[in-house]
XYZ file of C-alpha atoms in Angstrom:
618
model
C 0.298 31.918 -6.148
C 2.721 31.145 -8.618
C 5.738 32.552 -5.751
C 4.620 30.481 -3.727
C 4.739 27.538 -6.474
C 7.576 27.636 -6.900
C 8.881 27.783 -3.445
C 6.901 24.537 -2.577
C 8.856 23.048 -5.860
C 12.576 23.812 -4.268
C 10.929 22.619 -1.022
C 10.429 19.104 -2.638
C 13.642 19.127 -4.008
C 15.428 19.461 -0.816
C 13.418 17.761 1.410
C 13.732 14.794 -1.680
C 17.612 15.172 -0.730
C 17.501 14.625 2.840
C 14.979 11.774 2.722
C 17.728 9.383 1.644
C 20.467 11.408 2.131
C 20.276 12.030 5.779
C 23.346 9.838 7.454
C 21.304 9.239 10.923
C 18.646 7.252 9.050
C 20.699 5.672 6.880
C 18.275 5.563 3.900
C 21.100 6.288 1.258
C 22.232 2.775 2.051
C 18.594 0.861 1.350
C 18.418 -1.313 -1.724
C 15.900 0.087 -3.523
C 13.863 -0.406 -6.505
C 15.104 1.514 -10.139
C 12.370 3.378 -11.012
C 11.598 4.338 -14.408
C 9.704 7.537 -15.750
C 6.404 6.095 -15.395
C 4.609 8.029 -18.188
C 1.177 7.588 -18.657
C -1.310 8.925 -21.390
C -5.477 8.923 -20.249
C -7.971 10.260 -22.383
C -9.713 13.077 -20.749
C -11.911 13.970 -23.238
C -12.516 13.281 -26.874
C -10.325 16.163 -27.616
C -7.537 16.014 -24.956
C -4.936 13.564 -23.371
C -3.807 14.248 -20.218
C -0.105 13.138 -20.002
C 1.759 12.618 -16.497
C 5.135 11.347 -15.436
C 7.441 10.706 -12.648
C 9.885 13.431 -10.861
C 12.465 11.591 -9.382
C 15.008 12.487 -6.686
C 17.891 11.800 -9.331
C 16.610 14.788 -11.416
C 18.826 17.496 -11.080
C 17.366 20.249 -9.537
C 16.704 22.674 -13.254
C 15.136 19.533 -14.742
C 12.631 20.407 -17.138
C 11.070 17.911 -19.759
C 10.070 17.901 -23.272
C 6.438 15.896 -24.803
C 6.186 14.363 -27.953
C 3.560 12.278 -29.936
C 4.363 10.023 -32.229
C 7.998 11.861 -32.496
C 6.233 15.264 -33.199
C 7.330 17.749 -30.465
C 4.106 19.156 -28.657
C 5.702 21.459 -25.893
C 6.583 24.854 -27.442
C 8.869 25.702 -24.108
C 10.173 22.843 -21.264
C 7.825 22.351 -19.014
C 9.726 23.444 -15.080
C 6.615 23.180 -12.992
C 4.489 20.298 -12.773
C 5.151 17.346 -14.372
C 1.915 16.799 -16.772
C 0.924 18.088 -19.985
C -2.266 18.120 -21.478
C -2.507 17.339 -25.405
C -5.099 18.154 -27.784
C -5.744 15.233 -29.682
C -8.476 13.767 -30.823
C -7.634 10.766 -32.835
C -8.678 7.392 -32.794
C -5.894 5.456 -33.689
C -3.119 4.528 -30.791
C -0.774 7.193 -30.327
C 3.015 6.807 -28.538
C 4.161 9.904 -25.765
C 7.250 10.325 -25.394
C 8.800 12.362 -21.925
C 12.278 13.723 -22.537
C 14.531 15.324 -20.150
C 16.073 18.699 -20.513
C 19.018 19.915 -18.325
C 21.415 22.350 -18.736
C 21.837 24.749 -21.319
C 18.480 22.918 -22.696
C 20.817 20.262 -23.674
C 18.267 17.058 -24.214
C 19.402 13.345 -23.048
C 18.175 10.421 -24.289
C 14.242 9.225 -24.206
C 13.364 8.091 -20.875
C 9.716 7.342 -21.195
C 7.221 6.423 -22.905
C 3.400 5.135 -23.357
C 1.328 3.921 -25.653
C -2.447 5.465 -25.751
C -4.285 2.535 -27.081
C -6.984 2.802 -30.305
C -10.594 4.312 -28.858
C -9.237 4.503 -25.279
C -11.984 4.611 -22.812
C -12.217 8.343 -21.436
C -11.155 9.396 -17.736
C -9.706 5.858 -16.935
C -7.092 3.302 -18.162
C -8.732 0.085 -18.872
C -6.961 -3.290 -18.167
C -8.751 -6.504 -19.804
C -8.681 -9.791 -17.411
C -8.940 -13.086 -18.139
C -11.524 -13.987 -16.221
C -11.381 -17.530 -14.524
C -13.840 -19.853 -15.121
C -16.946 -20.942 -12.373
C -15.999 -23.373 -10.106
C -18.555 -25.849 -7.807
C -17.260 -26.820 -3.961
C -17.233 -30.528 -2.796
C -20.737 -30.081 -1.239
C -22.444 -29.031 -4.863
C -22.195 -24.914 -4.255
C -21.289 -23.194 -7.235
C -18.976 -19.971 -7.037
C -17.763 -17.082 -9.440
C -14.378 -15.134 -9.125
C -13.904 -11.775 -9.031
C -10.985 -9.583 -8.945
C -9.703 -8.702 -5.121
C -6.558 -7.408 -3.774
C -4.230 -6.416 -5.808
C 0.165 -5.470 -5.314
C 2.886 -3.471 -7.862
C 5.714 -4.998 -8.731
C 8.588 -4.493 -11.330
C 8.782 -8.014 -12.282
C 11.345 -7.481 -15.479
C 13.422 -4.814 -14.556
C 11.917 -1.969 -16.714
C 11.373 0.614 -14.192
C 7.937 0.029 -14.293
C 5.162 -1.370 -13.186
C 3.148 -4.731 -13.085
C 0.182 -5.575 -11.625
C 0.072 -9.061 -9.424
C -3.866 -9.609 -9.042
C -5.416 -11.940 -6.578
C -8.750 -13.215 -7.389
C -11.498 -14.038 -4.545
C -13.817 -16.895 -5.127
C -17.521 -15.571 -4.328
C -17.235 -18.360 -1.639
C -14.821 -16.856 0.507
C -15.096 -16.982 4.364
C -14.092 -15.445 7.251
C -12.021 -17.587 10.040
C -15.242 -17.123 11.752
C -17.252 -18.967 9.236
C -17.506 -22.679 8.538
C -17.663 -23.572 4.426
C -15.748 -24.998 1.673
C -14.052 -22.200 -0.411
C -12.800 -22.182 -4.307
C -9.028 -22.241 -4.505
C -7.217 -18.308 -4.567
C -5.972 -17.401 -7.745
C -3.230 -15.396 -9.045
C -2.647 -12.856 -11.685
C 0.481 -10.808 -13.428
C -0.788 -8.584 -15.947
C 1.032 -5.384 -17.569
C -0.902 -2.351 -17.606
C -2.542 -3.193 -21.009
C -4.028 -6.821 -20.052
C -0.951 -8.858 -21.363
C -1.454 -11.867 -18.804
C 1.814 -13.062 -17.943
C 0.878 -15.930 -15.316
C -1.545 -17.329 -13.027
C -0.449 -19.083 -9.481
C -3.299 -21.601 -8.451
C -3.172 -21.541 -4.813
C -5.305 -24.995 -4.350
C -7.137 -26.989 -2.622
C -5.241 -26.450 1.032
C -5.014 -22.754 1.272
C -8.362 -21.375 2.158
C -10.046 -18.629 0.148
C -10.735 -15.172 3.051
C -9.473 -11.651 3.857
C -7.049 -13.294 6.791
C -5.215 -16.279 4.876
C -3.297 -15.170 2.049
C -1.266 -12.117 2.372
C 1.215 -11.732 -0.956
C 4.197 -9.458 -0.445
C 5.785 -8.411 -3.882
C 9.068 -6.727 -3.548
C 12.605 -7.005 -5.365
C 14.253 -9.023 -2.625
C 17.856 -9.529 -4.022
C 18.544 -6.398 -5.585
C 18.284 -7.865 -8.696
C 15.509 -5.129 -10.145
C 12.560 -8.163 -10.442
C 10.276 -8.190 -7.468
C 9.259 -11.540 -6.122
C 6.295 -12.535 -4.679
C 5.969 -14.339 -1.354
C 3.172 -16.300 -0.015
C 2.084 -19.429 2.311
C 1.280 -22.359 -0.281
C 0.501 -25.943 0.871
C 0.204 -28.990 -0.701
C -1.116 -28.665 -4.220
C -0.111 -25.084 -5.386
C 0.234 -25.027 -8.708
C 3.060 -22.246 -9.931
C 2.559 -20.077 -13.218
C 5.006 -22.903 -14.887
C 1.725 -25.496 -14.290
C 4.566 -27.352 -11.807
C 2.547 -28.787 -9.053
C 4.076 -27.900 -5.126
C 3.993 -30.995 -2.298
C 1.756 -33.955 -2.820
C -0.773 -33.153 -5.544
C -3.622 -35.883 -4.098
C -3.153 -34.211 -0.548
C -6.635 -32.743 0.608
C -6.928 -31.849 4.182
C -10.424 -29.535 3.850
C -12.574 -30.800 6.978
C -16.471 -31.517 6.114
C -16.885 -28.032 7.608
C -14.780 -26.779 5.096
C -12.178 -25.558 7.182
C -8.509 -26.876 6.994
C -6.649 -28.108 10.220
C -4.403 -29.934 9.392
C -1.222 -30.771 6.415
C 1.167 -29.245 5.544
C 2.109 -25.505 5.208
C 4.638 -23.976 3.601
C 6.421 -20.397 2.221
C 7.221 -20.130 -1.239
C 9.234 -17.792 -3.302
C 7.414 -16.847 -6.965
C 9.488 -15.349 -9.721
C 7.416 -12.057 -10.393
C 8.144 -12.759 -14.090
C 6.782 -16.110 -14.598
C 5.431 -16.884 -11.657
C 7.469 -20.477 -10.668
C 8.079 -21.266 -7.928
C 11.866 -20.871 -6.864
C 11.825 -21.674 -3.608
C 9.594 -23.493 -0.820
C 10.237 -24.144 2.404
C 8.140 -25.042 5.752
C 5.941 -22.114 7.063
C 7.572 -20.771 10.495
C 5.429 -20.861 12.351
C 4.190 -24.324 12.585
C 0.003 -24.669 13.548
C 1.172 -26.943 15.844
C -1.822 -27.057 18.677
C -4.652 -25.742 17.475
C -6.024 -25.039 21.341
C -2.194 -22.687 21.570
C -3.580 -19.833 19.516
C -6.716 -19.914 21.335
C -9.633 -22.375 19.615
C -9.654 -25.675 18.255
C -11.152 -24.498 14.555
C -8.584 -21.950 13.327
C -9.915 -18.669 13.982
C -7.321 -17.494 16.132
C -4.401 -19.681 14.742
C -5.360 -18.862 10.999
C -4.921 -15.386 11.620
C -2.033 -14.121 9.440
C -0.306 -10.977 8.378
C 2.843 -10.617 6.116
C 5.504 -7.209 5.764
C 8.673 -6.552 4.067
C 10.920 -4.597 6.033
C 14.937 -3.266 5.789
C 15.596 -4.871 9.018
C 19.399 -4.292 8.140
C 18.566 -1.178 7.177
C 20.059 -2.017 3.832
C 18.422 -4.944 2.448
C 14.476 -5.704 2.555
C 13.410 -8.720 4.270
C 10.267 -10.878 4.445
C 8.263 -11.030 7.041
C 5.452 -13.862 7.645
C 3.079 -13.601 11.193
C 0.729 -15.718 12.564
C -1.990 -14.350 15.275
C -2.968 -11.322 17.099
C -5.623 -12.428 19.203
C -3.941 -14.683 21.807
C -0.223 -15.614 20.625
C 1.763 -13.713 18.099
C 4.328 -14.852 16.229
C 6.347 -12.959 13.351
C 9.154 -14.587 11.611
C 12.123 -12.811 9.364
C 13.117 -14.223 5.979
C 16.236 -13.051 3.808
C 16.104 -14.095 0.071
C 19.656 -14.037 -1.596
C 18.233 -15.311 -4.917
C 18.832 -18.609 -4.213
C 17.271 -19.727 -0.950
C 15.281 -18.250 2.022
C 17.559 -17.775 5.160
C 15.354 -17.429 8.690
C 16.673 -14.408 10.099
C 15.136 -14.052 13.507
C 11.520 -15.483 14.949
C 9.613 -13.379 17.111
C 7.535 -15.583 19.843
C 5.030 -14.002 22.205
C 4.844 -17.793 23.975
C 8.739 -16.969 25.296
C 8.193 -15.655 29.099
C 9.957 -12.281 28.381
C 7.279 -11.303 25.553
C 4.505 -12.352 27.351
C 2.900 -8.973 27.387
C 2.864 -8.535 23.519
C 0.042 -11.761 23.207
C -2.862 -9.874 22.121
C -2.246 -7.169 20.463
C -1.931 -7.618 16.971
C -4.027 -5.681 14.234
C -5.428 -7.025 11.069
C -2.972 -4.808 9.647
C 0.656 -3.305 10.306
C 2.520 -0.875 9.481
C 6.519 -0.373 8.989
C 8.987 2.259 9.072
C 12.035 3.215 11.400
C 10.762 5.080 14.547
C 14.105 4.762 16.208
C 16.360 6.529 14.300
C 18.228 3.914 14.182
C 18.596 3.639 10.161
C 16.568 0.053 10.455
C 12.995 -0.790 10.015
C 10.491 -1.352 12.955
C 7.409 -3.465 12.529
C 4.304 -1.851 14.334
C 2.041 -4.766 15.461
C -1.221 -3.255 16.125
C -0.807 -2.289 20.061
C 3.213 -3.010 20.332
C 5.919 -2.508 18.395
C 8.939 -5.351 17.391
C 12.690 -4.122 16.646
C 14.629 -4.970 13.986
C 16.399 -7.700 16.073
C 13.613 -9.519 16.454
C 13.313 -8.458 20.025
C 10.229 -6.229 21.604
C 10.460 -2.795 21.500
C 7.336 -1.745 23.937
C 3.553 -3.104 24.325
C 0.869 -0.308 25.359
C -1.705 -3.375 26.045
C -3.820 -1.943 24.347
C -4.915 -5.335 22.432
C -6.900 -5.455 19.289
C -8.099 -3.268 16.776
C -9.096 -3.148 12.939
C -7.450 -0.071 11.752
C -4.059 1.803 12.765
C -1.730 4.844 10.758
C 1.408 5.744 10.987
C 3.028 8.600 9.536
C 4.947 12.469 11.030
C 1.040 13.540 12.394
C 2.743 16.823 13.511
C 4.647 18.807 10.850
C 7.038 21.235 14.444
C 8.422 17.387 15.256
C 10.608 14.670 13.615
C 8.734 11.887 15.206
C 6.474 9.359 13.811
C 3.192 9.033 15.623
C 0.747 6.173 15.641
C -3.305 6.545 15.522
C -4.784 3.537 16.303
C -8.114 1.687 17.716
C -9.020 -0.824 20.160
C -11.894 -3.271 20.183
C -11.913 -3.953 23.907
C -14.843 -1.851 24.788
C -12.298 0.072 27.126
C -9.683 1.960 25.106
C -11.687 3.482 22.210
C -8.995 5.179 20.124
C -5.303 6.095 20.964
C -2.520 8.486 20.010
C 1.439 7.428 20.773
C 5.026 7.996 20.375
C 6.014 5.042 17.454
C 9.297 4.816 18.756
C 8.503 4.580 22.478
C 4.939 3.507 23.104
C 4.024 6.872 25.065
C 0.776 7.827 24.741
C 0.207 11.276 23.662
C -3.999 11.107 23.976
C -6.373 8.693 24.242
C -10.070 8.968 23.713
C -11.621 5.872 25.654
C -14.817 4.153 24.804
C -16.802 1.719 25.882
C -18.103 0.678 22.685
C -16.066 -1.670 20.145
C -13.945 0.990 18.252
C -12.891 -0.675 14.819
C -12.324 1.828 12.114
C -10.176 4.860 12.748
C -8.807 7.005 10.003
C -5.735 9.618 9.512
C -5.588 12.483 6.899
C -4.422 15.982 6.276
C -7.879 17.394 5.645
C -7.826 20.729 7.281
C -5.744 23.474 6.416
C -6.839 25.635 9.432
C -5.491 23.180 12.153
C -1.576 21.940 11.959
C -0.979 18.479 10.746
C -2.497 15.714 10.452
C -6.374 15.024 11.569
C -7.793 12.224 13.296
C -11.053 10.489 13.729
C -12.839 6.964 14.634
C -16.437 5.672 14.866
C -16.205 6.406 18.684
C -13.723 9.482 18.710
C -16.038 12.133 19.133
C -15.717 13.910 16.272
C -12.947 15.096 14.209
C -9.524 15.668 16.146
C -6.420 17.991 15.669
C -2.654 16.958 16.868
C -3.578 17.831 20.348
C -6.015 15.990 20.923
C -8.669 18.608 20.743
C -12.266 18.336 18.982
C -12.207 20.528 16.172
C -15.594 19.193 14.417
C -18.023 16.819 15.873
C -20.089 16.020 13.662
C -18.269 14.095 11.031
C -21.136 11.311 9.624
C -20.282 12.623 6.494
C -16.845 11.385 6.697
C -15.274 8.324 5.066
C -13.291 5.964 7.459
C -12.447 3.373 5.256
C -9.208 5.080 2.616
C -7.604 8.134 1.855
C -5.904 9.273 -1.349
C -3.727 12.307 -2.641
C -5.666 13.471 -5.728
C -6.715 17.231 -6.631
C -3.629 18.603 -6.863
C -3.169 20.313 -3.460
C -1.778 19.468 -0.302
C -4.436 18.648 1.526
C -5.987 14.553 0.990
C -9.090 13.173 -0.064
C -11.315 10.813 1.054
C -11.821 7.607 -1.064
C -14.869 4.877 -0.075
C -16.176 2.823 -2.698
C -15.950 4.141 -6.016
C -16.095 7.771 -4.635
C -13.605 10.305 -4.129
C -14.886 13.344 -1.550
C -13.490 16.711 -0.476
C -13.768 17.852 3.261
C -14.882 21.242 3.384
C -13.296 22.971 6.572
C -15.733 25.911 6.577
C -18.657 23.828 6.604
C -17.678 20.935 8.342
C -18.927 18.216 5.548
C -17.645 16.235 2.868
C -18.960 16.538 -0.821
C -18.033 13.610 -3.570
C -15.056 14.810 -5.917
C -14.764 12.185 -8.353
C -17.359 9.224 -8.622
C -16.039 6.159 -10.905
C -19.025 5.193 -12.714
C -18.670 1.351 -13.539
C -17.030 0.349 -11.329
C -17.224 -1.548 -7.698
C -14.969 -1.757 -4.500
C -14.020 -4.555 -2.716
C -14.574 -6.206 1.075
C -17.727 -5.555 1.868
C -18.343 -2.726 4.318
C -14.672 -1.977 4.151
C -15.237 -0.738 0.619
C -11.548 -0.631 -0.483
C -10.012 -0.301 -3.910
C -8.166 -3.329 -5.481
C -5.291 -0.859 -4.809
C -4.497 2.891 -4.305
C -1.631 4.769 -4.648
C 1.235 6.460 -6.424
C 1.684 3.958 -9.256
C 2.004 5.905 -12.488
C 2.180 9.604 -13.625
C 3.094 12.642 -11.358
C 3.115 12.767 -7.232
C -0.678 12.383 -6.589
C -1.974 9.091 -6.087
C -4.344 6.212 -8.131
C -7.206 4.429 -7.834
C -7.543 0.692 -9.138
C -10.729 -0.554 -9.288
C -12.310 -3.712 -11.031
C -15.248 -3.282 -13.397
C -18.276 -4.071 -12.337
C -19.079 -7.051 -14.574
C -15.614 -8.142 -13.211
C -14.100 -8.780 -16.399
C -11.472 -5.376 -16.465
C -9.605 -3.757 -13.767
C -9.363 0.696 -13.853
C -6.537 2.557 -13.385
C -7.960 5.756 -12.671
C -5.792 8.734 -12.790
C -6.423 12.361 -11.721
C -6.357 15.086 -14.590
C -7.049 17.585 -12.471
C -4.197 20.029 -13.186
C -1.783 20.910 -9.909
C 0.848 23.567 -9.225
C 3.014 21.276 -7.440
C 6.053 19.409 -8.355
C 7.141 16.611 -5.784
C 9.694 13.793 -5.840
C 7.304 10.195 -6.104
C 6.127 9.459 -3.005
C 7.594 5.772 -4.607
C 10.854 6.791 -3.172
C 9.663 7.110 0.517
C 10.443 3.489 1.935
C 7.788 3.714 4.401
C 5.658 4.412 1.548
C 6.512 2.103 -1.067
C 6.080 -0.575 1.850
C 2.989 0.672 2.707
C 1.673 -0.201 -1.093
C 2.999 -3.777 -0.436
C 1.269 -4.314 2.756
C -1.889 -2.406 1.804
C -3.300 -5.940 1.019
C -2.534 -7.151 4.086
C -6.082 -8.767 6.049
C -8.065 -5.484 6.485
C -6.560 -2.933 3.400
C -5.267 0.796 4.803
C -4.163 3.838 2.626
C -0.864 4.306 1.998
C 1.295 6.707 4.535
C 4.236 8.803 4.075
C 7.328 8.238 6.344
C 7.332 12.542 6.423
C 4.552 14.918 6.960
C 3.352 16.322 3.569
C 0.087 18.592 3.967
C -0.638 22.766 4.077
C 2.330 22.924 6.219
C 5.249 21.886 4.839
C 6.796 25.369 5.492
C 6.713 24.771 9.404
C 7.932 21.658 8.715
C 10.096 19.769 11.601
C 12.031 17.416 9.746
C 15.074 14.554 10.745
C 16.062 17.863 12.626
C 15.995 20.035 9.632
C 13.729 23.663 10.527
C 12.026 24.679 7.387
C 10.551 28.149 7.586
């Protein structure tokens, strides 16, 4: 076992250095985020703290790293494989870890990390305090609590680590579908111990619902501070109290829904949360009877992306639609102002065929090869330019991955579903459109999931509510029965290669011998988000080593949970954090209907047949 350890480890190293090193993708060139060590402490038990930190692809390739508490040296040797350590310590009072790199000749460099393990930490979770807005009552006398929703990561002061932006759903909220008046959306910065650094008040013009506000937090100008981008209207109030537009404006309807006013797009600061910029949301409503309806549930549809369209710098992206007419429009933020890029129009003749087939979701990445970003739009795909790139029409579904399925091939693959009662669930080429396999339905098909969760078959596994059981890279059926199997979020988590399952506030193993899942990890005390979609405020790899988090709010809503696998693993990877398709995949994860994060390479059981940018590993 350990042989093969250690293999894996030089693996990760050089697959690390042809990720962004690779000339024919370009991806030394993106302007990416400076990551810090990202060390975490968790208390495990009363008697042990689990400590976990970052492995990034800057580490030279002997890296090994030194522990300490409270300056007191706890690792007798340098740790080389894994990048955890597990202290026994069972004091009350708040204790600092400190991760130091050692190199060669086990010559140490400076502190790169630290954290501080606060007084009576709460065991198997890190606990973030909220403050809690206060009840609100709608224009018709209904009274409504908050409750913390979606949530994005962002470096908002250039530490290499880091914050939380938190957006808080009014127990009001509607779907397009629905008539009602909603409380306003809310917005939260908080470090990972509570310190509230803002709240953005999104007002009375900016409905509160899975489809209207999607916030994209990303450093835009390179200047290590992500911003945060979102469609405001009149009577926005920034985290600076400065009011946006006309502050008496109130265009809610008597049905509650808003038709009408103004709309715009506003830059935040991710550090204190003014506004820095605002300009007119592109596109305009216009005609409400254009999209498709005349009471917004086709032209209220939105969806948001950032995306290195350049293939050096990432831009914003802002859409409106998927049912009838789609429409994406590209945003470049120099600091200073928003410059439109390209708009993207399926009401121009020669896009015709891409009305339709939008998601309530995306995903990003570059299929092409090209060394620039391609936006996947649910059924079709848009290039960089702003121009089509192919439409499978396909139309509609609720779910859709994207990721290397097949670990013998470069290519990224998409798995997606359709709600048309025709075209059930579909495999294709990203880059071309071409579909690989297609299991048709006549039933509305609108979860589908993707996840390495069998060892026995190669790459990636597939499955939908109407897919007939659980399917290999072929195509074929290699379970089918799979009731026991989550469809809602995934999540990297024990320590091997293989994924998990996440839904709800449960983490589940699939067991490839017997066919069924069995819970992992169940987060007592706490409570998932969007219904029947069950999703996490957030998931992914935020802190600590390679494998991924859960955040989770409390369930007397007053506290989010960080929780963070102790389970010790063999492996030591480069942070998925580095992976652009990945990182972007965190900041659209919010985006209408949430999906798990996806890596731009395959990463499962068989890395060692591994196809990859035209690399053979063996």
């Amino acid at each position: 076992m350990k042989r093969k350890c250690i293999w894996i480890m030089l693996l990760s190293l050089i697959v690390g250095g042809m990720l962004f090193a690779q000339p024919a993708y370009n991806f030394s060139k993106l302007k990416r985020e400076k990551l810090g060590r990202g060390v975490v402490a968790l208390r495990e038990s009363p008697s042990t703290v689990f400590v976990s930190w970052r492995y990034l692809s800057s580490d030279p390739m002997g890296t090994a790293f030194q522990v300490y508490r409270d300056g007191k040296l706890l690792t007798k040797e340098p740790i080389k494989e894994g990048t955890f350590y597990r202290d026994n310590y069972s004091g009350a009072s708040k204790a600092v870890y400190t991760v130091q790199t050692v190199v060669q000749h086990g010559r140490a460099v400076q502190s790169e990390g630290s954290y501080t393990l606060a007084a009576n930490a709460p065991i198997g979770y890190l606990n973030i305090p909220l403050d809690k807005p206060a009840d609100g009552v709608t224009p018709s006398g209904e009274p409504f609590t908050y409750s913390p929703n979606d949530a994005s990561i962002g470096d908002v002061d250039g530490d290499g680590e880091y914050e939380i932006i938190l957006k808080w759903d009014p127990s009001n909220a509607h779907d397009n579908s629905h008539n009602g008046y909603t409380g306003s959306v809310l917005f939260d910065c908080y470090r990972l111990d509570g310190t509230h650094l803002w709240r953005i008040d999104m007002g009375r013009n900016i409905r509160a619902g899975a489809h209207y506000t999607q916030f994209m937090v990303f450093d835009l100008d390179g200047d290590n501070r992500a911003e945060v981008v979102m469609k405001t209207s009149d009577g926005t109030i920034d985290g600076k109290g400065k009011i946006i537009g006309d502050a008496n404006a109130d265009y809610r309807a008597e049905n509650g829904r808003i038709l009408t006013g103004n709309e715009f797009l506003t830059v935040f600061s991710g550090a204190t949360g003014e506004a820095l910029y605002t300009t007119n949301y592109v596109p305009e409503r216009g005609d409400l009877m254009g999209w498709g309806d005349d009471h917004a549930n086709r032209s209220d549809r939105y969806l948001a992306c950032v995306a290195y369209l350049d293939g050096v710098h990432p831009s914003v992206v802002m859409c409106r639609g998927y049912y009838t007419r789609t429409v994406l429009a590209a945003f470049d933020w120099n600091g200073k102002e928003l410059k439109q890029r390209w708009v993207f129009d399926s009401n121009q003749p020669e896009w015709s065929k891409y009305a339709g087939q939008g998601n309530h979701n995306l995903r990003v990445g570059d299929v092409d090869g090209d060394g620039c970003d391609e936006i996947m739009y649910g059924a079709c795909a848009i290039d960089n330019d702003g121009r089509g790139l192919y439409s499978t029409g396909m139309g509609h579904g609720d779910a859709m991955h994207m990721t290397q399925f097949d670990p013998s091939s470069p290519k990224l693959q998409v798995w997606d579903c359709h709600e048309n009662k025709r075209d059930g669930s579909s495999f294709r080429d990203a880059a071309t459109g071409e579909v690989l396999w297609q299991v048709k339905s006549p039933t509305d098909v609108g979860r589908a999931m993707a996840a390495d969760i069998d060892p026995t078959n190669p790459g990636v596994e597939m499955w939908s509510i109407d897919s007939g059981g659980l399917r290999n890279i072929k195509g074929e059926v290699i379970n089918p029965e799979i009731r026991s199997l989550s469809i809602n979020m995934a999540v990297w988590w024990d320590g091997d290669l293989l994924r998990e399952l996440l839904n709800k506030n449960v983490v589940s193993k699939y067991d490839w011998k017997t066919g069924k899942c069995s819970p992992l990890a169940v987060f007592e005390g706490s409570a998932s988000n969007n219904g029947t979609k069950s999703t996490p405020c957030l998931q992914g790899d935020i802190v600590g080593d390679w494998r991924e988090e859960v955040l989770l709010r409390s369930e007397d809503n007053s506290a989010l949970r960080l929780y963070i696998s102790t389970i010790p693993t063999a492996y030591r990877f480069h942070t998925f954090l580095e992976d652009p398709i990945y990182r972007i995949s965190i900041a659209t994860q919010n985006v209408a209907y949430n999906q798990p994060t996806q890596l731009g390479f395959y990463f499962g059981p068989d890395l060692k047949n591994t196809m990859f940018r035209g690399f053979q590993f063996k």
